[in-house]
Amino acid sequence: MASQYMLPHVQQPPSFHSTASQPRQHQWSPYTENGGVILGIAGKDYVIIAGDTRSSEGYSINTRTARKIFDVGSGIVLGVVGMSADGEELARKVARRIDDYKRNHDKHITVNAAAVMLSRILYAKRFFPYYCQPLLGGLDEDGVGAIYTYDYVGSFEREASRAFGAAASLITPFLDNQINLKNQFVPGTNGDEPRKPGDLPMDRVEKIVKDAFTSAVERHIEVGDGLQLVRVTRPPPREAMEDEEEVDEREKTAGGGVLTEVMSELKKD
Amino acid sequence: MTSIGTGYDLSNSVFSPDGRNFQVEYAQKAVENGPTTIGLRCKDGVILACEKLITSKLLVPGSNKRISTVDRHIGIATSGLIPDGKHFINRARDEAISWRRNFKDSVPIASLADRMGSYAQAYTLYSSVRPFGVTAIVAGADNDGPGLYMIEPSGLYWGYFGAATGKGRQAAKSEIEKLNLSELTLLQGIKEAARIIYVAHDDNKDKEFEIEMTWVTKDAKTANAAVTGSRGMIWNGWVHEEVPKELLEEAAREAKKAVEEEDEEDDDAKGEEKMDEDL
Amino acid sequence: MNQFPHGWGRPRDDVYGAYDSSYLNSTEPVSHTQRPIVTGTSVLGVKFNGGVIIAADNIASYGSLARYDNVERLLQVGTHTVVGAGGDISDMQYLHLLLDNLLIKEQYPADDHALLAPQVHTYISRVLYQRRNKFDPLWNSILTAGADPKTSEPFLSYVDLRGTTYTAPALATGYGAHLAVPILRRHVPDEEACASLSQEDAEKLVEECMKVLWYRDARSGVKYSWAVVTKDGVTTGNNKIENQSWKFAEMIKGYGAQNV
């Protein structure tokens, strides 16, 4: 049914041919597309989800400071790209359901359970889907980084890295090469021995993420302005946390992981 | 009440042979024991005041309001059963909103009183319901100026210059009758209202009480800020709000003093009489 | 017809031909069709140091006809909020009724609590998003402007008929998003720039933008309303575009009376 509605990127300029004799037809579309790109990478004990902060409609930049990554509670992050109104609604709904879970069961939801829940939420709107691609991240029960990726209606799988949104096609091959080490070979083997993708340290991944965005900004008009980067990491061991309040706060708010957000600039042209 | 026990008092919608609806009369009894509540229609607005007995020291001062805002320009005070009053107020609020939806205008006080009168009356007709155990005093102002109505459990309502209901209504009414309400201003009125509540208060039975008092005013200086932010909306410029704290406290202080002095004079007079007798 | 706010009421079919939507035709029956009838054009808003200013002209158009010339499109909601609406005027009036009822209900408890701009904006955005979910949109794009009575923090946000919301130092709906926003952004590129913009300069800036819109937006009017919200509350006023110069029109073929 989604295809029945007009999406903005297929909009055409008004026709200069006189079509006055034909009956006028106009179907309003409940959908729009706000551009932007998000990216998630899972490491052995961390997750990074990042997104640009530009929100646009057609050729207009609506704002340069829109966040696409949301803290939905219990140490879980949700990135959404597509139609921002649907994305924000989805984030509110997920946050609410994660909160409900905690109140009902007196424990934090696991990221894999939350992943299934998100799938159900999306499928519940199978015939009027949320027009956004969600990317859910957190640490699983073993403390290992997990990224779950979805299509509009709830198909999902766990992946190591994924880019969604306007410049996904630009970033994906870059991630293939830099994260999954595709087409890279062990030096001195004359291209016989492929490099094996392994556990990249988080600071290295953050650099890759930033490079991915700065490159996407150069080549895609809907990407730019600012970078919102959210890390989910394991909490420091309890004895290392001297501050009693900090311990309390973590018990209350965080599930498997601790969230930190870093904002930085991207080109604004 | 000679017909009590004849069976005609068990159901609404059944008259007694001498033409009475006992359920309604019992409902009125519920009000007669309610808190003294008065309304004064002044020259430049309307005042509602209520004697609120402090039934427990655990109650937060100023809580359990008996006077409610129904629309920006209307307030209703109820005396009698509190839950019945709440339901009555909710209905009045719905009526006020429905009126503005239909007519893009603030509901006139007479119209609201009429609708609420009909609503109360409908609860006297059916065996499945009981009448409201409240008397409601409706205060507001519209294009015709200030308006004051009192609706009884039977559905009967009249417009008044001054109205009183509840336990101390007799004393209050005789005090109100002494006022020249068509000349009285709101600022004078709040003092009279406070005094009347004190006069009607029964010292012997009840001890502590507080006065709850609201008015309907057009004075921009006191008018509730949140309401005055409604320029451009459906609003006739009148505001129902609590009487400013300082004014109410001053009025209560003066009222208390006046009543105490009167009591002393009475005592003195009695004392003099006694001396005369002695002589 | 164009579903973007800036397309409302134009282009004129008799000049450019009807909007060709044949490529959109689906085999399924159309269940809901709606379009704005009487429309208002742009609304502008800019945050400045200690407050926010919002402006909208007083024209309500019926297609290309300037049908009404004294329409108030700014509504004060409570003590520290002003809502400005572009798009369908009847939908705007319906929204005013909802806001009116919202305020009255807020009044019932007789406490000190008051609705401020963020709450009003969220309320409107929920209404618009829910209506779009019902395929029965309120055809508006709306700016909510306000200031916090305690902190003076200015608030400015946008919501449209799909429930799309965003906030920025300067915002404009409709044609203003194309003509005014570039000018506004030159002065207030970010929040820091707002903090060093005086109220007086903000007023001048809006005046300038309204003038540009009057020159270039054929659905705009010469009279407009403005409102400033600071921690002290709302001040409103009306303005008229002065010192006009249409000299440039002589140079442009098809703009004025020409014999060529």
XYZ file of N, CA and C in Angstrom, chain B residues 16-202:
561
model
N -46.545 10.960 45.626
C -47.419 10.572 46.731
C -48.816 11.077 46.381
N -49.860 10.545 47.045
C -51.226 10.967 46.693
C -51.429 12.466 46.836
N -50.653 13.116 47.733
C -50.828 14.565 47.836
C -49.838 15.319 46.958
N -49.269 14.633 45.953
C -48.532 15.335 44.890
C -47.118 15.711 45.228
N -46.440 14.891 46.011
C -45.055 15.217 46.338
C -44.105 14.138 45.832
N -42.884 14.561 45.492
C -41.836 13.607 45.144
C -40.871 13.562 46.313
N -41.008 12.536 47.116
C -40.232 12.497 48.364
C -38.742 12.385 48.134
N -38.346 11.677 47.080
C -36.918 11.565 46.808
C -36.276 12.946 46.660
N -36.985 13.835 46.002
C -36.454 15.186 45.842
C -36.364 15.877 47.194
N -37.380 15.686 48.001
C -37.358 16.348 49.308
C -36.226 15.814 50.182
N -35.956 14.516 50.073
C -34.833 13.968 50.844
C -33.516 14.542 50.348
N -33.434 14.723 49.038
C -32.217 15.319 48.472
C -32.009 16.720 49.032
N -33.112 17.443 49.173
C -32.999 18.788 49.747
C -32.504 18.724 51.184
N -32.914 17.669 51.874
C -32.424 17.487 53.248
C -30.898 17.364 53.270
N -30.369 16.667 52.259
C -28.913 16.480 52.186
C -28.221 17.824 52.083
N -28.843 18.756 51.393
C -28.244 20.074 51.225
C -28.367 20.898 52.494
N -29.471 20.741 53.169
C -29.704 21.566 54.354
C -28.621 21.387 55.393
N -27.921 20.262 55.312
C -26.830 20.029 56.249
C -25.475 20.401 55.672
N -25.467 20.814 54.410
C -24.212 21.134 53.716
C -23.615 22.431 54.214
N -22.414 22.739 53.757
C -21.755 23.963 54.187
C -22.491 25.198 53.697
N -22.466 26.229 54.528
C -23.098 27.490 54.134
C -22.393 28.047 52.904
N -23.189 28.294 51.869
C -22.620 28.780 50.617
C -23.476 29.934 50.127
N -22.828 31.020 49.742
C -23.604 32.175 49.306
C -23.084 32.713 47.979
N -23.972 33.448 47.300
C -23.579 34.161 46.084
C -24.113 35.573 46.141
N -23.308 36.542 45.752
C -23.744 37.940 45.739
C -23.555 38.499 44.337
N -24.634 38.965 43.740
C -24.484 39.595 42.430
C -24.279 41.085 42.641
N -23.059 41.547 42.443
C -22.730 42.953 42.676
C -22.858 43.751 41.386
N -22.527 45.049 41.509
C -22.642 45.956 40.367
C -21.662 45.547 39.260
N -20.432 45.193 39.655
C -19.368 44.976 38.684
C -18.861 43.536 38.682
N -19.720 42.602 39.132
C -19.292 41.205 39.124
C -20.095 40.373 40.101
N -19.658 39.161 40.292
C -20.370 38.249 41.179
C -19.380 37.619 42.155
N -19.858 37.342 43.364
C -19.010 36.722 44.385
C -19.627 35.396 44.812
N -18.779 34.398 44.960
C -19.195 33.133 45.563
C -18.371 32.933 46.822
N -19.038 32.515 47.891
C -18.292 32.272 49.124
C -18.847 31.038 49.812
N -17.968 30.366 50.510
C -18.344 29.085 51.102
C -17.661 28.943 52.457
N -18.413 28.497 53.449
C -17.830 28.224 54.759
C -17.351 26.779 54.747
N -16.040 26.627 54.888
C -15.517 25.268 54.814
C -15.042 24.853 56.189
N -15.793 23.964 56.825
C -15.427 23.503 58.163
C -14.182 22.640 58.076
N -13.290 22.861 59.039
C -12.073 22.048 59.053
C -12.372 20.783 59.840
N -12.618 19.719 59.088
C -13.058 18.468 59.721
C -11.896 17.687 60.304
N -10.687 18.030 59.857
C -9.527 17.321 60.373
C -8.319 18.229 60.285
N -7.475 18.141 61.303
C -6.258 18.945 61.284
C -5.278 18.434 60.247
N -5.546 17.239 59.734
C -4.635 16.643 58.754
C -4.863 17.196 57.352
N -5.958 17.933 57.167
C -6.240 18.473 55.841
C -5.310 19.638 55.520
N -4.856 19.694 54.291
C -4.029 20.816 53.831
C -4.921 22.049 53.687
N -4.506 23.175 54.294
C -5.321 24.390 54.153
C -5.566 24.718 52.683
N -6.796 25.061 52.384
C -7.127 25.450 51.018
C -7.458 24.286 50.102
N -7.367 23.065 50.644
C -7.676 21.916 49.773
C -9.171 21.621 49.782
N -9.575 20.652 48.992
C -10.980 20.246 48.871
C -11.888 21.409 48.508
N -11.638 21.958 47.358
C -12.391 23.137 46.915
C -13.866 22.790 46.677
N -14.731 23.702 47.058
C -16.162 23.543 46.801
C -16.646 24.440 45.683
N -15.789 25.364 45.265
C -16.159 26.254 44.156
C -15.272 25.909 42.966
N -15.886 25.727 41.805
C -15.131 25.274 40.637
C -15.272 26.240 39.467
N -14.219 26.318 38.673
C -14.290 27.058 37.419
C -14.906 26.162 36.362
N -15.932 26.674 35.705
C -16.646 25.896 34.707
C -16.272 26.362 33.304
N -16.130 27.648 33.151
C -15.588 28.239 31.940
C -14.826 29.462 32.423
N -14.137 30.132 31.481
C -13.336 31.280 31.928
C -14.178 32.268 32.729
N -15.450 32.420 32.329
C -16.294 33.471 32.890
C -17.333 32.940 33.857
N -17.253 31.652 34.216
C -18.299 31.074 35.073
C -17.692 30.234 36.193
N -18.252 30.401 37.383
C -17.888 29.529 38.483
C -19.150 28.967 39.104
N -19.047 27.767 39.663
C -20.201 27.181 40.341
C -19.772 26.691 41.718
N -20.565 27.069 42.729
C -20.350 26.563 44.080
C -21.447 25.563 44.367
N -21.076 24.427 44.957
C -22.100 23.450 45.302
C -22.084 23.203 46.794
N -23.274 22.937 47.321
C -23.393 22.584 48.725
C -24.169 21.289 48.803
N -23.702 20.349 49.601
C -24.374 19.067 49.700
C -23.379 17.944 49.538
N -23.783 16.888 48.856
C -22.895 15.742 48.667
C -21.767 16.102 47.696
N -20.535 15.918 48.160
C -19.394 16.339 47.346
C -19.329 15.600 45.996
N -19.460 14.279 45.962
C -19.371 13.607 44.652
C -20.467 14.037 43.694
N -21.673 14.262 44.222
C -22.751 14.748 43.358
C -22.370 16.098 42.768
N -21.773 16.925 43.609
C -21.339 18.246 43.148
C -20.306 18.118 42.048
N -19.379 17.189 42.225
C -18.334 16.998 41.200
C -18.948 16.612 39.865
N -19.888 15.686 39.918
C -20.526 15.258 38.676
C -21.279 16.417 38.026
N -21.961 17.180 38.859
C -22.726 18.327 38.366
C -21.798 19.318 37.665
N -20.644 19.574 38.289
C -19.661 20.504 37.717
C -19.147 19.972 36.373
N -18.819 18.683 36.342
C -18.330 18.101 35.087
C -19.325 18.305 33.960
N -20.597 18.102 34.290
C -21.635 18.281 33.273
C -21.686 19.743 32.829
N -21.574 20.646 33.788
C -21.613 22.077 33.449
C -20.439 22.443 32.539
N -19.278 21.862 32.817
C -18.103 22.134 31.981
C -18.333 21.624 30.558
N -18.911 20.431 30.453
C -19.190 19.896 29.119
C -20.179 20.779 28.372
N -21.192 21.256 29.109
C -22.188 22.129 28.485
C -21.539 23.410 27.966
N -20.644 23.964 28.788
C -19.992 25.227 28.401
C -19.135 25.023 27.148
N -18.422 23.890 27.106
C -17.563 23.618 25.943
C -18.416 23.322 24.711
N -19.492 22.584 24.918
C -20.373 22.280 23.784
C -20.983 23.567 23.217
N -21.314 24.500 24.088
C -21.878 25.764 23.628
C -20.875 26.522 22.763
N -19.635 26.573 23.205
C -18.650 27.332 22.418
C -18.324 26.611 21.110
N -18.385 25.273 21.106
C -18.205 24.533 19.868
C -19.317 24.851 18.872
N -20.540 24.897 19.389
C -21.680 25.107 18.495
C -21.829 26.547 18.037
N -21.574 27.486 18.938
C -21.918 28.875 18.645
C -20.729 29.816 18.606
N -19.522 29.315 18.811
C -18.317 30.139 18.823
C -18.505 31.332 19.764
N -19.061 31.071 20.931
C -19.351 32.128 21.888
C -19.295 31.544 23.303
N -19.007 32.402 24.266
C -19.066 31.973 25.659
C -20.526 31.744 26.032
N -20.785 30.681 26.758
C -22.182 30.386 27.088
C -22.757 31.488 27.991
N -23.949 32.010 27.658
C -24.584 32.988 28.552
C -24.967 32.304 29.864
N -24.945 33.069 30.958
C -25.182 32.463 32.272
C -26.587 31.891 32.354
N -27.564 32.634 31.809
C -28.950 32.161 31.848
C -29.083 30.831 31.119
N -28.363 30.694 29.990
C -28.455 29.461 29.207
C -27.847 28.289 29.957
N -26.699 28.541 30.579
C -26.063 27.453 31.326
C -26.951 27.038 32.497
N -27.498 28.042 33.196
C -28.374 27.746 34.331
C -29.579 26.948 33.860
N -30.136 27.327 32.703
C -31.295 26.624 32.162
C -30.948 25.171 31.851
N -29.811 24.977 31.187
C -29.408 23.609 30.827
C -29.144 22.764 32.068
N -28.487 23.366 33.049
C -28.180 22.599 34.259
C -29.437 22.348 35.078
N -30.371 23.294 35.010
C -31.669 23.092 35.667
C -32.377 21.895 35.050
N -32.393 21.838 33.727
C -33.017 20.714 33.029
C -32.314 19.409 33.365
N -30.986 19.510 33.476
C -30.213 18.306 33.778
C -30.586 17.772 35.156
N -30.642 18.683 36.134
C -31.007 18.269 37.498
C -32.428 17.714 37.519
N -33.323 18.344 36.769
C -34.727 17.913 36.756
C -34.870 16.515 36.176
N -34.030 16.212 35.184
C -34.115 14.885 34.563
C -33.844 13.781 35.582
N -33.116 14.124 36.635
C -32.808 13.135 37.675
C -33.926 13.014 38.708
N -35.063 13.651 38.448
C -36.222 13.482 39.340
C -37.284 12.629 38.671
N -37.034 12.209 37.435
C -38.102 11.611 36.638
C -38.092 10.091 36.602
N -36.925 9.501 36.879
C -36.811 8.067 36.602
C -36.499 7.276 37.865
N -37.061 6.090 37.907
C -36.844 5.253 39.092
C -35.418 4.723 39.154
N -34.723 4.779 38.018
C -33.365 4.234 37.983
C -32.327 5.201 38.527
N -32.716 6.419 38.777
C -31.748 7.400 39.280
C -32.283 8.083 40.527
N -31.389 8.782 41.217
C -31.834 9.598 42.347
C -31.483 11.047 42.047
N -32.160 11.978 42.669
C -31.851 13.390 42.406
C -30.482 13.761 42.949
N -29.951 14.892 42.473
C -28.680 15.385 42.976
C -28.828 15.851 44.419
N -27.907 15.430 45.262
C -27.929 15.909 46.641
C -27.186 17.216 46.778
N -27.344 18.098 45.827
C -26.654 19.395 45.908
C -27.556 20.531 45.455
N -27.272 21.694 46.019
C -27.771 22.937 45.441
C -26.561 23.635 44.852
N -26.716 24.122 43.628
C -25.587 24.755 42.948
C -25.854 26.240 42.769
N -24.857 27.041 43.119
C -24.968 28.477 42.854
C -24.064 28.806 41.677
N -24.686 29.274 40.612
C -23.972 29.553 39.370
C -23.677 31.053 39.289
N -22.405 31.383 39.170
C -22.027 32.803 39.071
C -21.268 33.015 37.774
N -21.595 34.094 37.102
C -20.891 34.388 35.859
C -21.274 35.744 35.329
N -20.762 36.058 34.158
C -21.116 37.338 33.558
C -21.059 37.192 32.052
N -21.951 37.902 31.383
C -21.995 37.846 29.925
C -22.365 39.226 29.396
N -22.907 39.275 28.184
C -23.244 40.579 27.581
C -24.307 41.324 28.377
N -25.103 40.580 29.148
C -26.115 41.226 29.980
C -25.555 41.642 31.336
N -24.261 41.473 31.531
C -23.657 41.813 32.811
C -23.607 40.614 33.732
N -23.365 40.871 35.021
C -23.239 39.771 35.976
C -24.544 39.003 36.139
N -24.428 37.700 36.351
C -25.611 36.862 36.535
C -25.392 35.869 37.664
N -26.454 35.612 38.418
C -26.364 34.688 39.549
C -27.616 33.816 39.566
N -27.414 32.520 39.605
C -28.540 31.580 39.606
C -28.297 30.523 40.658
N -29.416 30.012 41.217
C -29.292 28.894 42.151
C -30.179 27.752 41.673
N -29.563 26.565 41.533
C -30.284 25.398 41.032
C -30.462 24.406 42.184
N -31.708 23.982 42.394
C -32.006 23.085 43.502
C -32.150 21.644 43.020
N -32.186 20.693 43.928
C -32.260 19.282 43.505
C -33.477 18.968 42.650
N -34.539 19.728 42.800
C -35.739 19.477 41.998
C -35.542 19.892 40.551
N -34.483 20.659 40.296
C -34.289 21.224 38.959
C -34.770 22.657 38.910
N -35.442 23.083 39.980
C -35.903 24.458 40.041
C -34.728 25.418 40.101
N -34.784 26.447 39.296
C -33.745 27.481 39.417
C -34.339 28.862 39.220
N -33.821 29.808 39.988
C -34.175 31.214 39.820
C -32.904 32.026 39.674
N -33.075 33.197 39.069
C -31.987 34.168 39.087
C -32.096 34.973 40.370
N -30.975 35.366 40.941
C -30.994 36.052 42.238
C -30.078 37.275 42.224
N -30.389 38.213 43.136
C -29.394 39.236 43.501
C -28.409 38.619 44.475
N -28.991 37.884 45.436
C -28.149 37.201 46.407
C -28.760 35.852 46.726
N -27.934 34.838 46.872
C -28.446 33.493 47.121
C -27.671 32.862 48.256
N -28.361 32.004 48.995
C -27.683 31.294 50.082
C -28.253 29.893 50.199
N -27.372 28.960 50.516
C -27.826 27.588 50.720
C -26.923 26.941 51.771
N -27.331 25.766 52.204
C -26.540 25.078 53.222
C -27.046 25.366 54.622
N -26.247 24.912 55.573
C -26.642 24.935 56.974
C -27.066 26.332 57.457
N -26.266 27.327 57.159
C -26.527 28.661 57.708
C -27.328 29.556 56.790
N -28.127 28.965 55.893
C -28.775 29.778 54.849
C -29.740 30.806 55.411
N -30.448 30.442 56.522
C -31.453 31.379 57.041
C -30.792 32.663 57.516
N -29.775 32.505 58.338
C -29.055 33.678 58.846
C -28.437 34.447 57.700
N -27.849 33.712 56.750
C -27.187 34.365 55.619
C -28.187 35.158 54.808
N -29.351 34.544 54.547
C -30.354 35.226 53.727
C -30.802 36.521 54.373
N -31.037 36.484 55.678
C -31.525 37.721 56.307
C -30.448 38.786 56.289
N -29.171 38.380 56.306
C -28.081 39.364 56.183
C -28.018 39.922 54.764
N -28.149 39.018 53.768
C -28.060 39.446 52.367
C -29.171 40.449 52.061
N -30.353 40.192 52.651
C -31.493 41.073 52.365
C -31.218 42.509 52.786
N -30.311 42.688 53.733
C -30.013 44.050 54.202
C -29.118 44.810 53.235
N -28.507 44.089 52.278
C -27.549 44.728 51.362
C -28.269 45.369 50.182
N -27.657 46.445 49.674
C -28.154 47.053 48.449
C -27.291 46.534 47.293
N -27.673 45.375 46.805
C -26.779 44.654 45.895
C -26.624 45.318 44.535
N -27.611 46.111 44.115
C -27.467 46.729 42.795
C -26.459 47.877 42.835
N -26.055 48.303 44.041
C -25.055 49.364 44.150
C -23.718 48.865 44.697
N -23.745 47.658 45.223
C -22.547 47.137 45.885
C -21.463 46.780 44.866
N -20.203 47.158 45.170
C -19.099 46.770 44.285
C -18.482 45.466 44.780
N -17.659 44.858 43.937
C -17.008 43.600 44.313
C -16.149 43.780 45.556
N -15.397 44.908 45.609
C -14.488 45.113 46.736
C -15.246 45.248 48.050
N -16.426 45.910 47.983
C -17.265 45.963 49.177
C -17.883 44.597 49.437
N -18.252 43.945 48.315
C -18.967 42.670 48.393
C -18.192 41.581 49.103
N -16.878 41.523 48.851
C -16.114 40.439 49.488
C -16.102 40.604 51.002
N -16.132 41.869 51.468
C -16.169 42.084 52.922
C -17.504 41.634 53.501
N -18.573 41.991 52.753
C -19.904 41.566 53.203
C -20.002 40.043 53.201
N -19.481 39.439 52.124
C -19.567 37.974 52.008
C -18.849 37.303 53.170
N -17.647 37.822 53.487
C -16.885 37.235 54.594
C -17.662 37.412 55.896
N -18.245 38.593 56.081
C -18.983 38.862 57.310
C -20.190 37.924 57.428
N -20.871 37.730 56.297
C -22.062 36.877 56.314
C -21.691 35.439 56.675
N -20.570 34.981 56.112
C -20.135 33.616 56.438
C -19.866 33.510 57.950
N -19.268 34.560 58.522
C -18.996 34.547 59.965
C -20.284 34.577 60.769
N -21.233 35.430 60.329
C -22.500 35.546 61.050
C -23.246 34.218 61.029
N -23.220 33.559 59.845
C -23.991 32.326 59.699
C -23.317 31.143 60.375
N -22.073 31.341 60.755
C -21.336 30.241 61.386
C -21.868 29.965 62.787
N -22.071 28.691 63.053
C -22.591 28.307 64.363
C -21.428 27.968 65.293
